[in-house]
Short mmCIF file of C-alpha atoms and ligand atoms in Angstrom, two decimals:
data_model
loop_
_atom_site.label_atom_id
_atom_site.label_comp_id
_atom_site.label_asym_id
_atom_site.label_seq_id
_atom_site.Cartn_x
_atom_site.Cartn_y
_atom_site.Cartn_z
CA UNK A 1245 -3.16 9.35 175.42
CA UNK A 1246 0.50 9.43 175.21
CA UNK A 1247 2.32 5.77 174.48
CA UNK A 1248 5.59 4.88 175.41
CA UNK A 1249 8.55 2.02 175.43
CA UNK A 1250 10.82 1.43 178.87
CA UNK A 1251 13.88 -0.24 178.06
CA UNK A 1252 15.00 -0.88 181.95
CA UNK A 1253 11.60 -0.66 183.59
CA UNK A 1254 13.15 -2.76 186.89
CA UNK A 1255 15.98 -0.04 187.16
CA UNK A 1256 15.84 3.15 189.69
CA UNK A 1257 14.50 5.39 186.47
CA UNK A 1258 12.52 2.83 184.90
CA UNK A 1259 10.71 2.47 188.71
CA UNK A 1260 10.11 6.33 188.67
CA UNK A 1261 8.97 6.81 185.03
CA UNK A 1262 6.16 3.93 186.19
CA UNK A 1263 5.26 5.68 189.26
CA UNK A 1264 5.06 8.70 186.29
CA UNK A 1265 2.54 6.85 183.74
CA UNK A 1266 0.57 5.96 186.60
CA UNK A 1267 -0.44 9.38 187.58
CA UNK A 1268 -0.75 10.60 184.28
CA UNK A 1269 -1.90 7.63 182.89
CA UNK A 1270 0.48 7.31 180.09
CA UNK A 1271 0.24 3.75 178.26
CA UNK A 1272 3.34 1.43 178.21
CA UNK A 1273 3.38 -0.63 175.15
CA UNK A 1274 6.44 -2.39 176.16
CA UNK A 1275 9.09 -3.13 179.10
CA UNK A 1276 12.26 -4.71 179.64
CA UNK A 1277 14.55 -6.02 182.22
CA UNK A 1278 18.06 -7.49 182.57
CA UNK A 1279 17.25 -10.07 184.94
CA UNK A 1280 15.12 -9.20 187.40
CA UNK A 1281 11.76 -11.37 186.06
CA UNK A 1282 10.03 -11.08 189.26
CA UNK A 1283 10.05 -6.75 189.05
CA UNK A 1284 9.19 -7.37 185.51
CA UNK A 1285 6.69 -9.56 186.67
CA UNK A 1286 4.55 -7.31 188.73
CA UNK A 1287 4.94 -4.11 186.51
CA UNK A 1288 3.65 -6.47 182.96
CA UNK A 1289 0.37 -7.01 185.39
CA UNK A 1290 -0.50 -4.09 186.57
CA UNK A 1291 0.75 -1.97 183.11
CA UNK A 1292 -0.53 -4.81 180.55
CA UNK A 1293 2.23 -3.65 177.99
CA UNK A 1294 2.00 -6.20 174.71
CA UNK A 1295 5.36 -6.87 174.75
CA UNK A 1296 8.12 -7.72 177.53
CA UNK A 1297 12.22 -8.44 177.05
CA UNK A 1298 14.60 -9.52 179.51
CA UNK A 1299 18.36 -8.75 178.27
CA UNK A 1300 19.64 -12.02 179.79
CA UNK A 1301 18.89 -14.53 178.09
CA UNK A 1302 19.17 -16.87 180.99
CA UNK A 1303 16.10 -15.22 182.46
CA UNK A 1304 13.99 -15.33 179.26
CA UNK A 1305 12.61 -19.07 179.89
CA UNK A 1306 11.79 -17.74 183.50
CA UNK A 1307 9.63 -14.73 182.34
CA UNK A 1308 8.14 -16.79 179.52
CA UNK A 1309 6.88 -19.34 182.28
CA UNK A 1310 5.68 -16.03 184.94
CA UNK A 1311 3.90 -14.58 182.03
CA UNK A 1312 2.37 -17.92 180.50
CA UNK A 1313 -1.16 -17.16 181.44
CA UNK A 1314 -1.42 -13.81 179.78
CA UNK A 1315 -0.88 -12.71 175.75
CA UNK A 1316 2.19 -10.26 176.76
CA UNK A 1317 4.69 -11.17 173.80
CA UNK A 1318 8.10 -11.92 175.30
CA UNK A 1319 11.71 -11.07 173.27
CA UNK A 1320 14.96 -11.73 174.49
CA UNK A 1321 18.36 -10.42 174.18
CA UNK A 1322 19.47 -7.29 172.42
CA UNK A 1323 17.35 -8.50 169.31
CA UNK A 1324 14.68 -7.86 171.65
CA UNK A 1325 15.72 -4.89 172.96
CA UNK A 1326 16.29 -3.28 169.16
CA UNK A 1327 12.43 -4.63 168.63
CA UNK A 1328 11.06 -3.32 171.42
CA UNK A 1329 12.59 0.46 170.56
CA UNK A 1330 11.50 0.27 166.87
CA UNK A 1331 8.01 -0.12 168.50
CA UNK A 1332 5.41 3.01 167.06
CA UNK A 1333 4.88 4.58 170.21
CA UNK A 1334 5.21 8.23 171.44
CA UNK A 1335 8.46 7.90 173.31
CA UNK A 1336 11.29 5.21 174.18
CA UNK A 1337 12.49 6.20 177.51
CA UNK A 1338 16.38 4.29 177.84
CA UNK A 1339 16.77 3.47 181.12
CA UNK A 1340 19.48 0.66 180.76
CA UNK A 1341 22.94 0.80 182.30
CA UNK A 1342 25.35 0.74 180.05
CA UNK A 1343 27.08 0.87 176.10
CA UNK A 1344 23.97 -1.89 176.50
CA UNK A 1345 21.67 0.89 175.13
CA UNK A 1346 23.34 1.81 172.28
CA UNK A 1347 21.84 -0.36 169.26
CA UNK A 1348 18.32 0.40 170.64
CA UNK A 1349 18.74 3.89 171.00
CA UNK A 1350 19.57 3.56 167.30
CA UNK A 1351 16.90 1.75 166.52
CA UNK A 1352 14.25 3.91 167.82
CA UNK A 1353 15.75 7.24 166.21
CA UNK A 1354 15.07 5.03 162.88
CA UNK A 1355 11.65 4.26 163.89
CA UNK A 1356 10.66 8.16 164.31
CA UNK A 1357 10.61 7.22 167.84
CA UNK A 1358 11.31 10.54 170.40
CA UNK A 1359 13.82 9.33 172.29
CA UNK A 1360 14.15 10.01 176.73
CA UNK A 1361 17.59 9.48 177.63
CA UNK A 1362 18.57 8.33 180.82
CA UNK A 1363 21.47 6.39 179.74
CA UNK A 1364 24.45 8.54 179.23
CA UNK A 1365 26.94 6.00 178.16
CA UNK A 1366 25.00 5.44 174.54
CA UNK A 1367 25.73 9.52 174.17
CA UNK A 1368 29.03 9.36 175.26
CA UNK A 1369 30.09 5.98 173.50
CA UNK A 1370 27.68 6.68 170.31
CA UNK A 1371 28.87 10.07 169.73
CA UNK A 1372 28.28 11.67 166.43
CA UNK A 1373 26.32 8.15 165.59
CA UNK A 1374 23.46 9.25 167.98
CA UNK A 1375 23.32 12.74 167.20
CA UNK A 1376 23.52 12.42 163.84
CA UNK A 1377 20.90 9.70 163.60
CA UNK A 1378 18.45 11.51 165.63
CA UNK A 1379 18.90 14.56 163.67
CA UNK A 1380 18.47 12.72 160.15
CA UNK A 1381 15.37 11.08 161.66
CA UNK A 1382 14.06 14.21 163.10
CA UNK A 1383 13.12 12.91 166.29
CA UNK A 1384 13.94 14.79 169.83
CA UNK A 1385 16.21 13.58 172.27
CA UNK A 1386 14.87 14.60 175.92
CA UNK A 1387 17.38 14.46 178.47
CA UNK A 1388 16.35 12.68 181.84
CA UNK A 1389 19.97 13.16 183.54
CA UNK A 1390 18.79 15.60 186.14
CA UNK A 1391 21.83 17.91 185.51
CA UNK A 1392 20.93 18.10 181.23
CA UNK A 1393 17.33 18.40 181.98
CA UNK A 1394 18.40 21.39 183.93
CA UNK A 1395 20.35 22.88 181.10
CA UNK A 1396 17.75 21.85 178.70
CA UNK A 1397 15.17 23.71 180.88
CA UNK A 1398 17.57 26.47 181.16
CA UNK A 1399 17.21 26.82 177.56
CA UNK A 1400 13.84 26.55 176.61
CA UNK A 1401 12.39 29.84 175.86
CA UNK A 1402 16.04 31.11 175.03
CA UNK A 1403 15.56 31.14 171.25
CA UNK A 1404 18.10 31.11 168.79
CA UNK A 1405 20.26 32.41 171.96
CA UNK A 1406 23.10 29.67 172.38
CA UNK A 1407 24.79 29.47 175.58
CA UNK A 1408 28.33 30.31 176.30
CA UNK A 1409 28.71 28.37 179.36
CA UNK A 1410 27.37 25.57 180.80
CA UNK A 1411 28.12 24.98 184.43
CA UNK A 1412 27.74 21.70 185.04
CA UNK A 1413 27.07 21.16 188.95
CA UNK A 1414 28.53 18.41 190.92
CA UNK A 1415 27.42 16.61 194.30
CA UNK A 1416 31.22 15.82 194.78
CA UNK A 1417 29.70 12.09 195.52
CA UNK A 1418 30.38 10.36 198.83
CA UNK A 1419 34.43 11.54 198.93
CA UNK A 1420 34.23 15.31 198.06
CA UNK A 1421 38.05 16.60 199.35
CA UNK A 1422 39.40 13.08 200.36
CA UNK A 1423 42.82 12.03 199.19
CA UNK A 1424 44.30 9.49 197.39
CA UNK A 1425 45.73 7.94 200.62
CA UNK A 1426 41.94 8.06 202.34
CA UNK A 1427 40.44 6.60 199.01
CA UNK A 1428 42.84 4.12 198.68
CA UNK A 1429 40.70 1.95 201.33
CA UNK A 1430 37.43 2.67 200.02
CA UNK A 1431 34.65 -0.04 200.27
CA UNK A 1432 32.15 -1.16 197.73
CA UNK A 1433 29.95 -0.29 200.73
CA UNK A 1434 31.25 3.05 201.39
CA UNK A 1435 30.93 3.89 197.64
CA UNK A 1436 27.14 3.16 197.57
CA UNK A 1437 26.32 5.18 200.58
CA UNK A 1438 25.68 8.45 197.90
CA UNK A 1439 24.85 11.79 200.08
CA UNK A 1440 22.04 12.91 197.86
CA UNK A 1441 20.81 10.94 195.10
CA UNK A 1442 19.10 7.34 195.97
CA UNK A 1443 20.56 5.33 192.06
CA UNK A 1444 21.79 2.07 190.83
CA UNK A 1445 25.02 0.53 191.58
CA UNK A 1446 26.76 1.48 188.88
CA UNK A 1447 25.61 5.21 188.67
CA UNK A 1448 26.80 5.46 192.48
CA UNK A 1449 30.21 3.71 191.91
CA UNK A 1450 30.31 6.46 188.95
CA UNK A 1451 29.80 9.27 190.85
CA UNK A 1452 31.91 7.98 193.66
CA UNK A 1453 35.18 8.33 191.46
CA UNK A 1454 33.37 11.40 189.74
CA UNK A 1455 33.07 9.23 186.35
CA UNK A 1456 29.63 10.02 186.64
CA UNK A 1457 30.65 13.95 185.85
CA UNK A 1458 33.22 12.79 183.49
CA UNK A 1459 30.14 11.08 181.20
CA UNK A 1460 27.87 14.13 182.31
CA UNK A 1461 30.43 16.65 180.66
CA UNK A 1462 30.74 14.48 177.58
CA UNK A 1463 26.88 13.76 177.37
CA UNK A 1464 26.45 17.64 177.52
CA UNK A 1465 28.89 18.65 174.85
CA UNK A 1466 27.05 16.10 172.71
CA UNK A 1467 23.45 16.92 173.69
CA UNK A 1468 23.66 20.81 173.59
CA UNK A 1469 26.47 21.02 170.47
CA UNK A 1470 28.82 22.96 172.91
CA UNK A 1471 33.14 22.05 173.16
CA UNK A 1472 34.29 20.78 175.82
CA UNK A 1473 35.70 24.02 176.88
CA UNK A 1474 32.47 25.98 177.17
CA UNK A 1475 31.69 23.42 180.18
CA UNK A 1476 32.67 24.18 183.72
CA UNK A 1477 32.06 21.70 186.52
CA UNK A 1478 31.16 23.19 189.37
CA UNK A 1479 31.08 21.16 192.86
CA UNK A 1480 27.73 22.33 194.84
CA UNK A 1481 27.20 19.71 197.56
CA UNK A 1482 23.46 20.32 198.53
CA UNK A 1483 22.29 19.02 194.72
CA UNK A 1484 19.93 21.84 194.69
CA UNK A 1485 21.11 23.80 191.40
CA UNK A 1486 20.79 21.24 188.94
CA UNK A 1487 22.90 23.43 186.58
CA UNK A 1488 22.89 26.65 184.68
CA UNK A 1489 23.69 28.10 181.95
CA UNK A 1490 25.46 31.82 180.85
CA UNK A 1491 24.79 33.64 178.20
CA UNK A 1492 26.63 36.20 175.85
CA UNK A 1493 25.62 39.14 178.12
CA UNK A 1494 26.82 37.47 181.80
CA UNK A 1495 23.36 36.03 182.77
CA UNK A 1496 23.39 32.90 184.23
CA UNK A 1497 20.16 31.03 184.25
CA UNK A 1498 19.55 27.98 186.45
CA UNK A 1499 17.42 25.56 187.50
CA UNK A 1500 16.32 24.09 190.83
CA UNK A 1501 14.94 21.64 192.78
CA UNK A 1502 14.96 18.86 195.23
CA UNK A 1503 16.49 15.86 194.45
CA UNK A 1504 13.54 14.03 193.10
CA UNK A 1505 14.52 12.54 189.12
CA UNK A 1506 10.11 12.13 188.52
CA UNK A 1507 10.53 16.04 188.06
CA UNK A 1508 13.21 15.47 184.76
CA UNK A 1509 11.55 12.23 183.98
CA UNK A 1510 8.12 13.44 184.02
CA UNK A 1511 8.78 16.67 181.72
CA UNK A 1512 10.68 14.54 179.20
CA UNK A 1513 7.79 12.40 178.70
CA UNK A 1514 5.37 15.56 178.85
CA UNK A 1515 7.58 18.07 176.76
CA UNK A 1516 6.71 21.12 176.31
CA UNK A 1517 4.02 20.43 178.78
CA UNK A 1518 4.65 20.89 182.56
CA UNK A 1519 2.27 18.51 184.98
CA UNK A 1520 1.64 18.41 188.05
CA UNK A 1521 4.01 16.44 190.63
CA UNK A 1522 3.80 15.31 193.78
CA UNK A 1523 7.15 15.86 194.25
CA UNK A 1524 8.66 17.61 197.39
CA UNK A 1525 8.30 21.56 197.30
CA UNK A 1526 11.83 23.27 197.57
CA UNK A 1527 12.09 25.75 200.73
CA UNK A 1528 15.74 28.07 199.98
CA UNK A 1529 14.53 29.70 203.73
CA UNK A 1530 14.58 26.15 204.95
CA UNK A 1531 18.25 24.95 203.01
CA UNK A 1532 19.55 28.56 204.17
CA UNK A 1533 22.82 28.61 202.05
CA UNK A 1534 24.20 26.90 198.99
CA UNK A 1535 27.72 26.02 198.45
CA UNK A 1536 30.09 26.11 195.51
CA UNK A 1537 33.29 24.76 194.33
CA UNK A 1538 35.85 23.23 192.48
CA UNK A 1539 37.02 19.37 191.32
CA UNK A 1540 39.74 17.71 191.95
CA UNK A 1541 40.69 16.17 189.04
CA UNK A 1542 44.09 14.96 190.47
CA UNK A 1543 42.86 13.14 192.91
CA UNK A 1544 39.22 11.84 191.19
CA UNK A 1545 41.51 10.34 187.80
CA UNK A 1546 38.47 9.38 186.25
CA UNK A 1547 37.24 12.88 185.81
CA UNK A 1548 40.62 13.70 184.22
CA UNK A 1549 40.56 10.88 181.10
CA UNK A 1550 37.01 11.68 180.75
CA UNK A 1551 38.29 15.47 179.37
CA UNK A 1552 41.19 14.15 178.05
CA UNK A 1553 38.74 12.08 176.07
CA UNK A 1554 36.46 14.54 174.79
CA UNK A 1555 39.23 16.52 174.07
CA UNK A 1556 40.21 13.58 171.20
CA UNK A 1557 36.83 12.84 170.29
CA UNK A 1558 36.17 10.37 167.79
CA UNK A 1559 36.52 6.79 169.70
CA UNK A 1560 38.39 8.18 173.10
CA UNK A 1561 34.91 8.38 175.05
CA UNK A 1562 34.03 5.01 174.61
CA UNK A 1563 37.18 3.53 175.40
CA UNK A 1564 36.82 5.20 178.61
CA UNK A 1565 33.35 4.68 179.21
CA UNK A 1566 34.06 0.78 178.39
CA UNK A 1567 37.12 0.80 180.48
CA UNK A 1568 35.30 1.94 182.93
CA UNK A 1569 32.08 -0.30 182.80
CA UNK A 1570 34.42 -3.28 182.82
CA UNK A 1571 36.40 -1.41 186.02
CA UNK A 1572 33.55 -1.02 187.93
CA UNK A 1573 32.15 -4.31 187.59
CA UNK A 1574 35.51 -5.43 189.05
CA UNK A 1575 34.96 -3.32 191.56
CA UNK A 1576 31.67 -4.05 192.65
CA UNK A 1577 32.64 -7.86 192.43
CA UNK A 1578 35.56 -6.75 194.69
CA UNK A 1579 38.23 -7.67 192.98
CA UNK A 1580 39.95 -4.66 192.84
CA UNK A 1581 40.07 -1.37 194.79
CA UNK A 1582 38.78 2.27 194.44
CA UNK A 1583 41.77 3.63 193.10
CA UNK A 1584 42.14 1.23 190.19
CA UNK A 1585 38.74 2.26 188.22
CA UNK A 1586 40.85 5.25 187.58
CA UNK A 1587 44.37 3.79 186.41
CA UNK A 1588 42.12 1.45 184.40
CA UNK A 1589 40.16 4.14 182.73
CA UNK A 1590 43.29 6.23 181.82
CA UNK A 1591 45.55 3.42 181.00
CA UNK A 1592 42.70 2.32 178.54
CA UNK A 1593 42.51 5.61 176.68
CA UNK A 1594 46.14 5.72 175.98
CA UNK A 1595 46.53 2.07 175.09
CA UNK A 1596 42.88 1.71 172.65
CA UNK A 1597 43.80 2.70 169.01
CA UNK A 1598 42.34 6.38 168.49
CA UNK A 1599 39.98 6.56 165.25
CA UNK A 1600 38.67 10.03 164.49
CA UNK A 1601 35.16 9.05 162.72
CA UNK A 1602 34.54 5.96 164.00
CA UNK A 1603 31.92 3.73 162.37
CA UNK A 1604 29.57 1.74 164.28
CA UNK A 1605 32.07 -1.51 164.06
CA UNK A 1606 34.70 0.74 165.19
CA UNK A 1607 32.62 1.79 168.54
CA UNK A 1608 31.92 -1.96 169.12
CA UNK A 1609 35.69 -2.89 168.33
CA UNK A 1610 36.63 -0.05 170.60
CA UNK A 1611 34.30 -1.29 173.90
CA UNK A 1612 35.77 -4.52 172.94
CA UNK A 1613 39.68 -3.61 173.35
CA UNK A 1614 38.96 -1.22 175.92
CA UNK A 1615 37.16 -4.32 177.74
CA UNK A 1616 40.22 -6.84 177.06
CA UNK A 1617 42.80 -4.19 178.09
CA UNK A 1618 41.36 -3.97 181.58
CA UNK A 1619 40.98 -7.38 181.56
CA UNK A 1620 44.37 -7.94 180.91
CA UNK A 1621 45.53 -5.24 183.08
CA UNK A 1622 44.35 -6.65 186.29
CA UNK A 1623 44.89 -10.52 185.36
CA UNK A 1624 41.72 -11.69 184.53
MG1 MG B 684 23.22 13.30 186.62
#
């Protein structure tokens, strides 16, 4: 029976990767939470991991007290986190939001741990750091990001063939062909109200301003050892191509699906082994006809520093990934508007000192200045 770790159990993956072990009846040796103890709670009973950690520390004395009548071992804090990832199990699926997952993700590489990613900002901040540590640890990283499970699927069964192309495929989020004017007003509300995809708040706000792709292009230049160049985004609104790939000789494989992430989830955690899912069936009679086009990377800024970043390498992605945490915390918080995630985010890459091989201080420095610049930038 296969083991695993959930750092982010509470979170929209973390939910789905339980509803996952409890079909296939995969053990979970441990789970975690930011703060919500009462989730955490509920999914400790009915998996009976042997550990628990809440992130917040605030929260720990709360769990401790909900969990006082059974021998689950609670951690706190990132120590916690790092413990919980360095755990011997099968798999540590990362689930958090955030640079947050970074340390852990390191730590379970070390452990020989396999590693499910659903938390592209470790990739995109971590860089060469992850890759390199998975690779020296020879453990896999399995993509859960619906759009590099695709490419991953795409791929299996290729061989030593390496892709020339990736096409990357977009929802457009909430605001596909909008302008600057229209999206100057935009809501906190109106950016969670996501056409396809049912996520977290931060994921949504992402893919709102088209961050989300920005990360996504980054996190698949790092994942499948391809430059930036050899990506194409490609806007298809129904989210039914997940994303393809070309190859030398013009054929483009890609995969499909509804828009269900147990389908990515599940497979990571069963790799190379394909389960059954109760997930919906896809009818292409029923959809009728798929649509395809372009970004606007004028108008969606955030898409724009993302390249520019991966274009520098070295530090430039996680200044803009920090930036933009700390913007769209602002924004959720409503303290400032739509528009400004994306003047934070570039402003931040041109004002964070570029390093070419950062070190792990460097990456932490890095989210650090890009944090205080936006800080800074909108009076706080
Ligand atoms: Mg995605």
């Amino acid at each position: 029976m296969k083991k695993i770790v959930i750092l982010g159990s509470t979170g929209s993956i973390g939910t789905q990767t339980l509803e996952v072990c409890r079909m296939h009846n995969i053990a979970v040796r441990a789970l975690s939470a930011d703060k919500n103890t009462a989730l955490l709670e509920q999914q400790a009973r009915e998996f009976k991991p042997e550990y628990v950690c809440v992130y917040s520390e605030s929260s720990c004395p709360d769990i401790k007290q909900r969990l006082a009548d059974t021998d689950i071992k609670v951690l706190c804090g990132m120590e916690g986190l790092c413990q919980l990832a360095a755990l011997p199990c099968d798999t540590v699926v990362n689930s958090v939001v955030g640079m947050v997952g970074l340390l852990p993700t390191l730590e379970a590489a070390k452990a020989g741990n396999d590693i499910a990613l659903a938390n592209k900002e470790t990739l995109v901040a971590g860089g060469d750091l992850v890759t390199d540590c998975v690779n020296r640890h020879g453990v896999k990283l399995l993509p859960i990001d619906s759009e590099h499970s695709a490419i991953f699927q795409c791929l299996m069964g290729a061989g030593d063939n390496r892709p020339e192309k990736i096409l990357l495929t977009a929802s457009g989020g909430p605001f596909y062909g909008w302008t600057s004017d229209q999206l100057r007003g935009v809501t906190v509300e109106q950016a969670l109200n996501h056409p396809n995809w049912s996520m977290g708040a931060k994921i949504t706000i992402d893919s709102a301003t088209l961050m989300n792709k920005g990360l996504e292009l980054i996190e698949a230049v790092r994942l499948f050892n391809v430059k930036p160049e050899q990506v194409e985004i490609v806007v298809h609104r129904q989210s039914i191509i997940h994303s393809a790939v070309e190859f030398c000789d013009g054929a483009v494989i890609a995969q499909l699906g509804t828009a269900d992430m147990r389908i990515p989830i599940q497979l990571a955690l069963t790799y190379p082994e394909r389960l059954p899912s109760p997930a919906k069936r896809l009818s292409l009679a029923d959809i009728g006809s798929l649509t395809f086009g372009r970004a606007d990377e004028q108008t969606f800024t955030c898409l724009a520093a993302a390249k520019r970043a991966i274009a520098l390498d070295g530090n430039a992605p996680c200044a803009v990934n920090s930036a933009n945490e700390a913007a769209v915390t602002l924004f959720l918080n409503k303290k400032i508007g739509f528009l400004d995630i994306g003047e934070a985010v570039n402003g931040a890459l041109d004002a964070v000192k570029f390093i070419s091989k950062p070190t792990l201080e460097e990456i932490l420095e890095t989210k650090s200045a890009a944090e205080q610049y936006v800080a800074a930038y909108f009076g706080g």
